[in-house]
Short mmCIF file of C-alpha atoms and ligand atoms in Angstrom, two decimals:
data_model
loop_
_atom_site.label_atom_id
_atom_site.label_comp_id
_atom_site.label_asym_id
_atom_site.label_seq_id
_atom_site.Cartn_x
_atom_site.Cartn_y
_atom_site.Cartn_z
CA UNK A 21 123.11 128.61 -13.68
CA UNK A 22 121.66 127.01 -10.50
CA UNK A 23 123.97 126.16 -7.27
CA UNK A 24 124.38 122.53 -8.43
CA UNK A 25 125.86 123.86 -11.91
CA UNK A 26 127.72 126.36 -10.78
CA UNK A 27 129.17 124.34 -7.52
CA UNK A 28 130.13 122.05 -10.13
CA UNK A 29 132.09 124.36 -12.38
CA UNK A 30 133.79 125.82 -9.82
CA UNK A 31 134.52 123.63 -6.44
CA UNK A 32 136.92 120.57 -6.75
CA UNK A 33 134.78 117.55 -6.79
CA UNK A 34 135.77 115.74 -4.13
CA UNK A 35 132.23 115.24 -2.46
CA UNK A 36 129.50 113.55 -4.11
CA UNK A 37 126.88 115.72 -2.84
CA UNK A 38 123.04 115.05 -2.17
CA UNK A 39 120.77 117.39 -4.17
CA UNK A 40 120.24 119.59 -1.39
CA UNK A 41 120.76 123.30 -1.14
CA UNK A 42 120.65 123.74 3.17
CA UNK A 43 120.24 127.44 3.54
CA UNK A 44 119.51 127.80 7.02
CA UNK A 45 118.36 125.92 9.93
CA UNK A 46 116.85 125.70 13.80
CA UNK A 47 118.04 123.00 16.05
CA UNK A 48 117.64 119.59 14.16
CA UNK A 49 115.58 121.18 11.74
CA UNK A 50 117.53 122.02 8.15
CA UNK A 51 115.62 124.12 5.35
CA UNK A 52 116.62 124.38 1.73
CA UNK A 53 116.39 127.67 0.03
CA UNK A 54 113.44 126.56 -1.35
CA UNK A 55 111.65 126.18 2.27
CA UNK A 56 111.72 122.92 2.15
CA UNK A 57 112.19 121.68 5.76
CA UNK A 58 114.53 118.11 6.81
CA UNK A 59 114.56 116.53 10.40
CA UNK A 60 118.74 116.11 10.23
CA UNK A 61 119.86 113.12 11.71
CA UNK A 62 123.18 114.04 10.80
CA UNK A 63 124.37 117.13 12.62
CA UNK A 64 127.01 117.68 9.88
CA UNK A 65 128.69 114.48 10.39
CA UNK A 66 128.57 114.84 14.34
CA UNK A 67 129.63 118.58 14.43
CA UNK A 68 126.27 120.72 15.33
CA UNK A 69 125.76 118.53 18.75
CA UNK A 70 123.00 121.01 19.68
CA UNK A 71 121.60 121.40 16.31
CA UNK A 72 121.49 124.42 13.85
CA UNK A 73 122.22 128.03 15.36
CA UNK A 74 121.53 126.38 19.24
CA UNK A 75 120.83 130.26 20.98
CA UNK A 76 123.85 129.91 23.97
CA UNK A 77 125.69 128.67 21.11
CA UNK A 78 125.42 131.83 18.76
CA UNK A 79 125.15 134.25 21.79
CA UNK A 80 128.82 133.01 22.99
CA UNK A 81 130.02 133.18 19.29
CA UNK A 82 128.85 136.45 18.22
CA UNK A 83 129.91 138.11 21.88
CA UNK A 84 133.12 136.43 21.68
CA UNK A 85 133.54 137.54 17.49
CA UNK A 86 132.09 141.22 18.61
CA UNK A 87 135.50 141.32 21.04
CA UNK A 88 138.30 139.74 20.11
CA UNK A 89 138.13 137.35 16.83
CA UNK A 90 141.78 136.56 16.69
CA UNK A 91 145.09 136.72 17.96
CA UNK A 92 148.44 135.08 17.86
CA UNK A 93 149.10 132.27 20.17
CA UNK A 94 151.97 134.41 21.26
CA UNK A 95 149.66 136.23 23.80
CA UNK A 96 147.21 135.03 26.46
CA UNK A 97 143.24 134.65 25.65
CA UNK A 98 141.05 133.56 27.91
CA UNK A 99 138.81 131.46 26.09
CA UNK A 100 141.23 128.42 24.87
CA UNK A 101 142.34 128.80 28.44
CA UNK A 102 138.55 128.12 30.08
CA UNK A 103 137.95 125.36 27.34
CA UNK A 104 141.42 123.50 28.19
CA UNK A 105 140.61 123.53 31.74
CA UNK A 106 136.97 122.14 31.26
CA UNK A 107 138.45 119.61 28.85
CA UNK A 108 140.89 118.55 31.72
CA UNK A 109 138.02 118.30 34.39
CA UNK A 110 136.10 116.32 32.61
CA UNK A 111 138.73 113.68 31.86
CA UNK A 112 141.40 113.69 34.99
CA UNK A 113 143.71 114.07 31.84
CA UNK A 114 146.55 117.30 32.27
CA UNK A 115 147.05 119.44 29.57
CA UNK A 116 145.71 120.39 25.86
CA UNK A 117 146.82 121.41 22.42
CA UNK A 118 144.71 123.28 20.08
CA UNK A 119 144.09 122.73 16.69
CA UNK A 120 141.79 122.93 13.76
CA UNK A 121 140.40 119.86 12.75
CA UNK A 122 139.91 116.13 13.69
CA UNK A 123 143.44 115.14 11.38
CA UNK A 124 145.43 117.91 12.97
CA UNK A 125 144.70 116.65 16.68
CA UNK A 126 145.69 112.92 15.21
CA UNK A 127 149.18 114.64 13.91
CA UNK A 128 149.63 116.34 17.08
CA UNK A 129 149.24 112.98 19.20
CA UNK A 130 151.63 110.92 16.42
CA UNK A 131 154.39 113.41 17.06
CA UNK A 132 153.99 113.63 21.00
CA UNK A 133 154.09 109.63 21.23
CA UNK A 134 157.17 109.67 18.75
CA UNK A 135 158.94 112.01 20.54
CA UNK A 136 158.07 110.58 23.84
CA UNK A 137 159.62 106.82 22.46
CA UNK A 138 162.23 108.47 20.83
CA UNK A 139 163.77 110.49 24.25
CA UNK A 140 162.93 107.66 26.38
CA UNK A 141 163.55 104.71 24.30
CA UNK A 142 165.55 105.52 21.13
CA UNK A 143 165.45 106.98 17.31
CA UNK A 144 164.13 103.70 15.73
CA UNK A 145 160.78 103.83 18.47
CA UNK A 146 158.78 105.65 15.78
CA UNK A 147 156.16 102.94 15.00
CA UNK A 148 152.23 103.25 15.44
CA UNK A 149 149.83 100.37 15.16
CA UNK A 150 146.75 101.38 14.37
CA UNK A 151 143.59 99.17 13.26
CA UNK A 152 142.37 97.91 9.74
CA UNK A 153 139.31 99.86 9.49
CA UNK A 154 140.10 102.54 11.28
CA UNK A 155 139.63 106.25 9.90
CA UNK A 156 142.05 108.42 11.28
CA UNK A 157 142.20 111.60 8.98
CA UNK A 158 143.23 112.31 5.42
CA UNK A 159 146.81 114.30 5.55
CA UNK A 160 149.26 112.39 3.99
CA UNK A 161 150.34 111.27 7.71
CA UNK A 162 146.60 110.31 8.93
CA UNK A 163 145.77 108.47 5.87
CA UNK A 164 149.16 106.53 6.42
CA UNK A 165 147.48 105.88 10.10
CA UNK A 166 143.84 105.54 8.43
CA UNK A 167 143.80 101.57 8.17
CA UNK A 168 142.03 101.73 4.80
CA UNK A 169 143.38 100.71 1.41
CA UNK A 170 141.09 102.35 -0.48
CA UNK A 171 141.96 105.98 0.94
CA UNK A 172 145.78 105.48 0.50
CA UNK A 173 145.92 104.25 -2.91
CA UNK A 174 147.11 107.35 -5.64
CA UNK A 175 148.66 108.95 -2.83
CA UNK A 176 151.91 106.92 -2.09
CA UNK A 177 154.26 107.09 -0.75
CA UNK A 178 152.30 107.79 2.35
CA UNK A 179 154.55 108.92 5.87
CA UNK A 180 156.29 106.08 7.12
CA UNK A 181 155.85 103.93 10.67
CA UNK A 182 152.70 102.46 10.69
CA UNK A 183 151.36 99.09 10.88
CA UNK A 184 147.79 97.36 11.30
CA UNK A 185 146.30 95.47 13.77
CA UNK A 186 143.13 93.66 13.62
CA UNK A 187 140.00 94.68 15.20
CA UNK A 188 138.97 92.48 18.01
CA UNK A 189 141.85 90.20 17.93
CA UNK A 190 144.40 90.44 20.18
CA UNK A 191 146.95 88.16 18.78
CA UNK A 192 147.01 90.74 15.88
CA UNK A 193 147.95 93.42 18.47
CA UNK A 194 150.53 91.45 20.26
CA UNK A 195 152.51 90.10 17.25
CA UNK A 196 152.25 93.72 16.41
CA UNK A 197 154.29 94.38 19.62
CA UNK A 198 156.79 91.90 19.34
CA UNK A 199 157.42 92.74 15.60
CA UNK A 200 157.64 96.60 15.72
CA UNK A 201 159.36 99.09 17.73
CA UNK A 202 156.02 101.18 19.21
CA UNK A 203 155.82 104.82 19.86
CA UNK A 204 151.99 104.63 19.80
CA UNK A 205 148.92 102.57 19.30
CA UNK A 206 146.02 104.41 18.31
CA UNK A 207 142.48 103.51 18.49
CA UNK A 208 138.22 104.36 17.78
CA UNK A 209 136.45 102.63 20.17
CA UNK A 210 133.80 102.85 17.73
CA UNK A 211 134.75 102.96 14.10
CA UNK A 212 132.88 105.69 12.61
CA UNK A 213 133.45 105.81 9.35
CA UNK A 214 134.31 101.96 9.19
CA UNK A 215 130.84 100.76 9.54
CA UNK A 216 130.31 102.20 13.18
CA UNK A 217 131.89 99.50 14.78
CA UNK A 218 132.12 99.48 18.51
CA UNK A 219 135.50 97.03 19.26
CA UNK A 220 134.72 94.54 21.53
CA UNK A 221 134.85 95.72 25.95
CA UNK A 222 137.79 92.85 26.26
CA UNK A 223 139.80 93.70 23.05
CA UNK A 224 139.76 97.25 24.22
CA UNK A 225 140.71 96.57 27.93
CA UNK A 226 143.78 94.16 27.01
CA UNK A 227 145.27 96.81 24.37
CA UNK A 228 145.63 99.24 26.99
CA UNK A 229 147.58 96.72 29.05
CA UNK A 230 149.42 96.09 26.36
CA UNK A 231 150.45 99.65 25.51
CA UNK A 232 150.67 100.40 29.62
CA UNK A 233 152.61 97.50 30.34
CA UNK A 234 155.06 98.35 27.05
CA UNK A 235 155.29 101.74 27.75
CA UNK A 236 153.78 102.23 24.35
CA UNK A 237 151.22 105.56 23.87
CA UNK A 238 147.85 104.76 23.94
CA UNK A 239 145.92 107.16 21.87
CA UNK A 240 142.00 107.19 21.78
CA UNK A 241 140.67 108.63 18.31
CA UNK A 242 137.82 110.37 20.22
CA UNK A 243 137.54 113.09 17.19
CA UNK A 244 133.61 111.24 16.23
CA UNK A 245 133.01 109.60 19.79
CA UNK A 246 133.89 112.27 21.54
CA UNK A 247 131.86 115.13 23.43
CA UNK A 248 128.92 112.87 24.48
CA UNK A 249 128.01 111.10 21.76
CA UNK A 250 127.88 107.42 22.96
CA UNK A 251 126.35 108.72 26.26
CA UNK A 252 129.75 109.43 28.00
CA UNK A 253 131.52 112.69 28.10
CA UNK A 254 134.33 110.59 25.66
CA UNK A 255 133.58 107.10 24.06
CA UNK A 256 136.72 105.56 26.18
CA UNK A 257 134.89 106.26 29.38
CA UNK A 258 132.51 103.52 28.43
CA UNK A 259 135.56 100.90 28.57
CA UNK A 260 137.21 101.71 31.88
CA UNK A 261 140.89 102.38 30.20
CA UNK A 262 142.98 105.43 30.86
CA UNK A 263 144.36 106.78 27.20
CA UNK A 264 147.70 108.43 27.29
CA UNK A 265 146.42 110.95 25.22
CA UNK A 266 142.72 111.48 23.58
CA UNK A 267 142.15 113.39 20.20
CA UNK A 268 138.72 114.98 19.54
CA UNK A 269 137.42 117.55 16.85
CA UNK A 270 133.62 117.53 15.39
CA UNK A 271 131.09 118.18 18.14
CA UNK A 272 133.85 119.85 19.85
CA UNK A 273 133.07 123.64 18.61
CA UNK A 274 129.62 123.13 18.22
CA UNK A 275 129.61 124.15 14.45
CA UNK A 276 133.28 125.71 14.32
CA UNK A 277 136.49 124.41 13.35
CA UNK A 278 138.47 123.34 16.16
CA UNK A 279 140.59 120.29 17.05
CA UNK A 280 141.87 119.46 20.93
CA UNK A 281 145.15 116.74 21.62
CA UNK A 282 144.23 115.93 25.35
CA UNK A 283 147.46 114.87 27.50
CA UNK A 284 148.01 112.67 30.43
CA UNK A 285 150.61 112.41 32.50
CA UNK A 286 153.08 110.60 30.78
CA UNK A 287 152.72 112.83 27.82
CA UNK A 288 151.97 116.12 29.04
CA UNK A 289 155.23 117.96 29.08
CA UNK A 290 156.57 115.78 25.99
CA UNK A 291 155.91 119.05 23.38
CA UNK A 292 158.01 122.00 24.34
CA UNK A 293 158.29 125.66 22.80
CA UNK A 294 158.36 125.39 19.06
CA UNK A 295 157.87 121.83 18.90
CA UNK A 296 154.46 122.30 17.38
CA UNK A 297 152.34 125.11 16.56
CA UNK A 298 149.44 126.55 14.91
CA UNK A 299 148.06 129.88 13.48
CA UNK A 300 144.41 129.23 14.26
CA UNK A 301 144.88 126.90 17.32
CA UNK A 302 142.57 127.87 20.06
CA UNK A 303 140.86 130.42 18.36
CA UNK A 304 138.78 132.58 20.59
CA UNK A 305 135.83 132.65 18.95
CA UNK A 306 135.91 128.75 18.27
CA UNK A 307 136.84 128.25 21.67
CA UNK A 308 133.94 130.47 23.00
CA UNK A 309 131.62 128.62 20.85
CA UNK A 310 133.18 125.53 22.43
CA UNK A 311 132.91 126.42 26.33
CA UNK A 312 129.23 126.64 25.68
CA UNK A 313 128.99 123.59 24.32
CA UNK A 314 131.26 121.74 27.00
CA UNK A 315 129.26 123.10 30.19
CA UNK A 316 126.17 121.38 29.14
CA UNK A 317 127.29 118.05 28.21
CA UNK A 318 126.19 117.40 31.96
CA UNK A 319 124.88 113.99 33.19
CA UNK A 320 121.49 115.04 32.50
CA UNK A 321 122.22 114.79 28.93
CA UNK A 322 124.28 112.09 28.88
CA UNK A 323 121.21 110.12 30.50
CA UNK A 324 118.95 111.48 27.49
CA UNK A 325 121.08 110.47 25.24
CA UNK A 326 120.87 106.98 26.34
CA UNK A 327 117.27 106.98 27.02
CA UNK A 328 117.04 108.40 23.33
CA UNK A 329 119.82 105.47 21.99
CA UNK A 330 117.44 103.03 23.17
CA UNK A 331 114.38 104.45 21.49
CA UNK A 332 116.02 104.03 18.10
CA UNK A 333 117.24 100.85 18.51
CA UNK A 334 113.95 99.71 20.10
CA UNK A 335 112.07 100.50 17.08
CA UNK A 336 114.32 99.40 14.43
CA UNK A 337 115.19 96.14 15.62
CA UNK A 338 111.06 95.70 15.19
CA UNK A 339 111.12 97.33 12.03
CA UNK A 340 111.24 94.84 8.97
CA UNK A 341 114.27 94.78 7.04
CA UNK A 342 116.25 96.10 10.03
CA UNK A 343 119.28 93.18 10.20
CA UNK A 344 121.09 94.94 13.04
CA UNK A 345 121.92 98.12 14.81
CA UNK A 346 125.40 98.80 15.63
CA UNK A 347 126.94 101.56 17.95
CA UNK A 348 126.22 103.24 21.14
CA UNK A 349 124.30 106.43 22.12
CA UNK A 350 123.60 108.45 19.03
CA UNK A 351 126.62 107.45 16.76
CA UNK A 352 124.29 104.21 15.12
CA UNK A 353 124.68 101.87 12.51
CA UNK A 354 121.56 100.26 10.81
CA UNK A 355 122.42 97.47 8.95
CA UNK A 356 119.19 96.54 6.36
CA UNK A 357 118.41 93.55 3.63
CA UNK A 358 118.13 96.43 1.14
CA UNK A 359 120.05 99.09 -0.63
CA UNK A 360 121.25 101.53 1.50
CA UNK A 361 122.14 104.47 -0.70
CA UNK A 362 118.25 103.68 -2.22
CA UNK A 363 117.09 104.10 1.83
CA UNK A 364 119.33 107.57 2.00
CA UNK A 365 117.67 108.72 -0.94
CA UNK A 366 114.13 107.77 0.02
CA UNK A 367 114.80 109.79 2.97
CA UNK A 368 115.76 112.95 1.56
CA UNK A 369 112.83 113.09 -0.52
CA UNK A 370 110.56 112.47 2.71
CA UNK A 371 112.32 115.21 4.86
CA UNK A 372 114.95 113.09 6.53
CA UNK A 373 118.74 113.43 6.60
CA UNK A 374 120.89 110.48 7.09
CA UNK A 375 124.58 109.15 6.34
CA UNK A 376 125.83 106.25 5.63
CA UNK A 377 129.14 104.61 6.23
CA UNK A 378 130.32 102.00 5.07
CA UNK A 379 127.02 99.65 4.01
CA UNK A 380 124.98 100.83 7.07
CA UNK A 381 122.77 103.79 7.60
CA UNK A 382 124.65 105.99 9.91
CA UNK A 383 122.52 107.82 12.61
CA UNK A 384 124.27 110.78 14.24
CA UNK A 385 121.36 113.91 15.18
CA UNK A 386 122.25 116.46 17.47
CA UNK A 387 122.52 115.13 21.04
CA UNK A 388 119.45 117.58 22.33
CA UNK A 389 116.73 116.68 19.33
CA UNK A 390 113.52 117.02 21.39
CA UNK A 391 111.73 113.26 21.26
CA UNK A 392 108.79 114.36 18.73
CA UNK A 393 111.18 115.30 16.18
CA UNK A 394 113.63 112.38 17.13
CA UNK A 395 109.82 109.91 16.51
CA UNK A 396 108.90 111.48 13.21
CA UNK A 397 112.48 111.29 12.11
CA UNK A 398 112.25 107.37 13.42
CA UNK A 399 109.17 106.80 11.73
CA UNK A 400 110.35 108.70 8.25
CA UNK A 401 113.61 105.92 8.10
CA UNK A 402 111.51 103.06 9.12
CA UNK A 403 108.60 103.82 6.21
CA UNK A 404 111.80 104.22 3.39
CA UNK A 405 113.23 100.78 4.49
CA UNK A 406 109.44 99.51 3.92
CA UNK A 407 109.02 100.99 0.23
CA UNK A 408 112.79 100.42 -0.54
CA UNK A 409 112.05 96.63 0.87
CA UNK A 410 109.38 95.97 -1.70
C1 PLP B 521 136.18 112.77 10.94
C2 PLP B 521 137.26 112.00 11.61
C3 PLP B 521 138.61 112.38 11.51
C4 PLP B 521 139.05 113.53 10.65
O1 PLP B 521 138.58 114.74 11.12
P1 PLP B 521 138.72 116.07 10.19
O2 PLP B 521 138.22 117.16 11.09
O3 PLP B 521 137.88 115.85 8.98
O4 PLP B 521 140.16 116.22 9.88
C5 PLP B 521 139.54 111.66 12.23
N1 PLP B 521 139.19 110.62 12.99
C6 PLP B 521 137.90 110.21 13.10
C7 PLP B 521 137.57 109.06 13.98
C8 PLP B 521 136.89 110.87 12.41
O5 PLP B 521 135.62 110.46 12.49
#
C-alpha cells in the first residue's frame, strides 16, 4: 500500500488532504518523496514563518533538545522565561501563559476574563461576544466562541456564554452590551479562516472603547495575525487599540507546538496557583525554537514584509480574473471569477502551494521567502487563474 492508502486506513479522516507526500524541505521550498519540488505559499497554515528547517531555527532546537527536552512547570527553565520576557517587550503587555496550541491560548484568555468579571463584578458576568465569522479554535469551548454554524453543528451542546456580534457594525456590538452581562469580547482583526477579512480601522477602534469604557476584556485572537504577519509585530498594532489580553500560537514556535495568553494590566495577576495549568506549557525546546524566531521579527522584516505585501497585490489586481485582494502583509485573500479549489489544484500540479479559506485563495508564505521565489510563486498562481479562467 502507498501513503495515501495506508493514511487512509489508519488516520481519522478529518482532513481532506491534497495528494501530496511533503518529505522534506528548505526555506519556502517543500519536496515530495518523489523529488518533486513546491514554492509553499503556505508555511503550514502560518506556522514555519521562516520556512522549512530555517538554520538558527534548528540550531536553537536541537541545542536546546540535546540539554534539557522537558521538565515540569514545577521548576524554573530558562527558555519560557527569555520568550515571556521578549513577548512582553515587544507589546508593553505584563505577563504570559504558556500553552500548546492556538485553542488552548483562546481557553486560557476565556477563563482569565471570566474570572476577572466574576471577582470584580459578579457570578452571572460570564458572557463573551465574539463575531459571526470568527474562528476561534475547535474545543468544545472555542467552537462555542468560533462564530460559525457550520463548525458547531453535531457537537451540541457546546459550553455556554457566548453571543455574536456582527462584523463591522457597531450597533451589533452595542446591543450586545446592553443585552448581556460581558466578561469578554474577543476579536481577529483579520478573519483568517473566515475569508481573511480585515474588520474595518473604525469598527475596531470603537469596540475597544466599548469594552474599556465597560470594563469588559478585550481579547485580540492574534493566534494567525500574530508574530509579524500583517507587517506588525501583532495584527492589533496596526489599529492603535490596547487589548487586555492577546492570544497567539502558529508562527509563534517557528514549526513547534506552542501557544502564548499575553496579559495586561488589568488581567495580569487574575490567574493564581492552580488556577490553570499545563503539562507541556512552555516547553523548553518549543520555547528555544521560539526565542529564535522572536529576535528577528525586527523592523527590518516587518518593512519586507510590506514591501513584499505590495508586490502581490500589485500584480494580482492586474492579473485577469483577480476580483479583489483582501488582507494585510502576507496573510492575503484573492478573491477570483473562477473556481477556487480548480485554481488550488492547478497550482499543485505546477509546483505551487496555496490555501484557501473560505471562497478566496489564501496566501500565507513564510515571512523571509527571498523575492525570486516569492515572483515565480506570483507568476505560477497568476498563469492557473488564466487556464482555470478559460
Ligand atoms: C488556527 C487558529 C486557531 C486555532 O489554533 P490551533 O492551534 O489549531 O488550536 C484559533 N484562532 C485563530 C484565529 C486561528 O487562525
Amino acid at each position: 500500500m502507498n501513503i495515501f492508502q495506508e493514511d487512509k486506513q489508519y488516520i481519522a479522516g478529518t482532513y481532506n488532504r491534497f495528494p501530496v507526500d511533503i518529505e522534506k524541505g528548505k526555506g519556502a521550498i517543500a519536496i515530495d518523496s518523489n523529488g518533486n519540488k513546491y514554492i509553499d505559499f503556505t508555511s503550514g497554515i502560518g506556522v514555519n514563518i521562516f520556512g522549512y528547517c530555517d538554520e538558527v531555527w534548528t540550531n536553537a532546537v536541537s541545542c536546546q533538545a540535546g540539554m534539557l527536552q522537558h521538565t515540569s512547570n514545577l521548576y524554573y527553565t530558562k527558555p519560557c522565561v527569555e520568550l515571556a520576557k521578549l513577548l512582553v517587550q515587544k507589546t508593553n503587555l505584563k505577563k504570559v501563559f504558556f500553552s500548546n496550541s492556538g485553542a488552548e491560548a483562546n481557553e486560557c484568555a476565556i477563563k482569565t476574563a471570566r474570572k476577572y468579571a466574576q471577582d470584580k463584578k459578579g457570578k452571572d458576568y460570564y458572557t463573551i461576544l465574539t463575531l459571526k465569522n470568527s474562528f476561534h479554535g475547535r474545543t468544545i469551548t472555542t467552537l462555542a466562541a468560533t462564530g460559525q454554524d457550520v463548525f458547531h453543528k453535531n457537537f451540541t451542546p457546546l459550553t455556554e456564554g457566548f453571543v455574536y456580534g456582527e462584523a463591522n457594525n457597531i450597533q451589533s456590538v452595542k446591543d450586545a452590551v446592553q443585552q448581556n452581562k460581558l466578561a469578554g469580547i474577543m476579536i481577529e482583526v483579520i478573519q483568517g479562516e473566515g475569508g481573511v477579512n480585515a474588520l474595518d480601522a473604525s469598527f475596531v477602534k470603537e469596540v475597544a472603547d466599548i469594552a474599556n469604557k465597560n470594563d469588559i476584556i478585550l481579547i485580540v485572537d492574534e493566534v494567525q495575525t500574530g508574530n509579524g504577519r500583517t507587517g506588525k509585530f501583532y495584527g492589533y498594532m496596526n489599529f492603535d487599540i490596547m487589548p487586555d489580553i492577546v492570544t497567539t500560537a502558529k508562527g509563534l514556535g517557528g514549526g513547534l507546538p506552542i501557544g502564548a495568553t499575553i496579559f495586561g494590566e488589568k488581567t495580569a495577576d487574575v490567574l493564581k496557583a492552580s488556577d490553570h495549568g499545563s503539562t507541556f506549557g512552555g516547553n523548553p525546546v518549543c520555547a528555544s525554537g521560539a526565542v529564535s524566531i522572536v529576535k528577528r521579527i525586527d523592523e527590518n522584516l516587518l518593512k519586507s514584509v510590506c514591501e513584499k505585501s505590495e508586490y502581490i497585490k500589485s500584480e494580482l489586481l492586474k492579473t485577469k480574473g483577480v476580483k479583489s485582494v483582501s488582507g494585510m502583509g502576507l496573510m492575503l485573500g484573492v478573491e477570483v471569477e473562477c473556481d477556487t479549489k480548480e485554481v488550488v489544484n492547478k497550482c499543485i500540479q505546477k509546483g505551487l502551494l496555496v490555501l484557501t479559506a473560505k471562497s478566496k485563495i489564501r496566501l500565507l508564505p513564510p515571512l523571509n521567502i527571498d523575492n525570486e521565489l516569492l515572483k515565480e510563486g506570483i507568476a505560477i498562481l497568476k498563469q492557473a487563474i488564466q487556464e482555470v479562467l478559460v
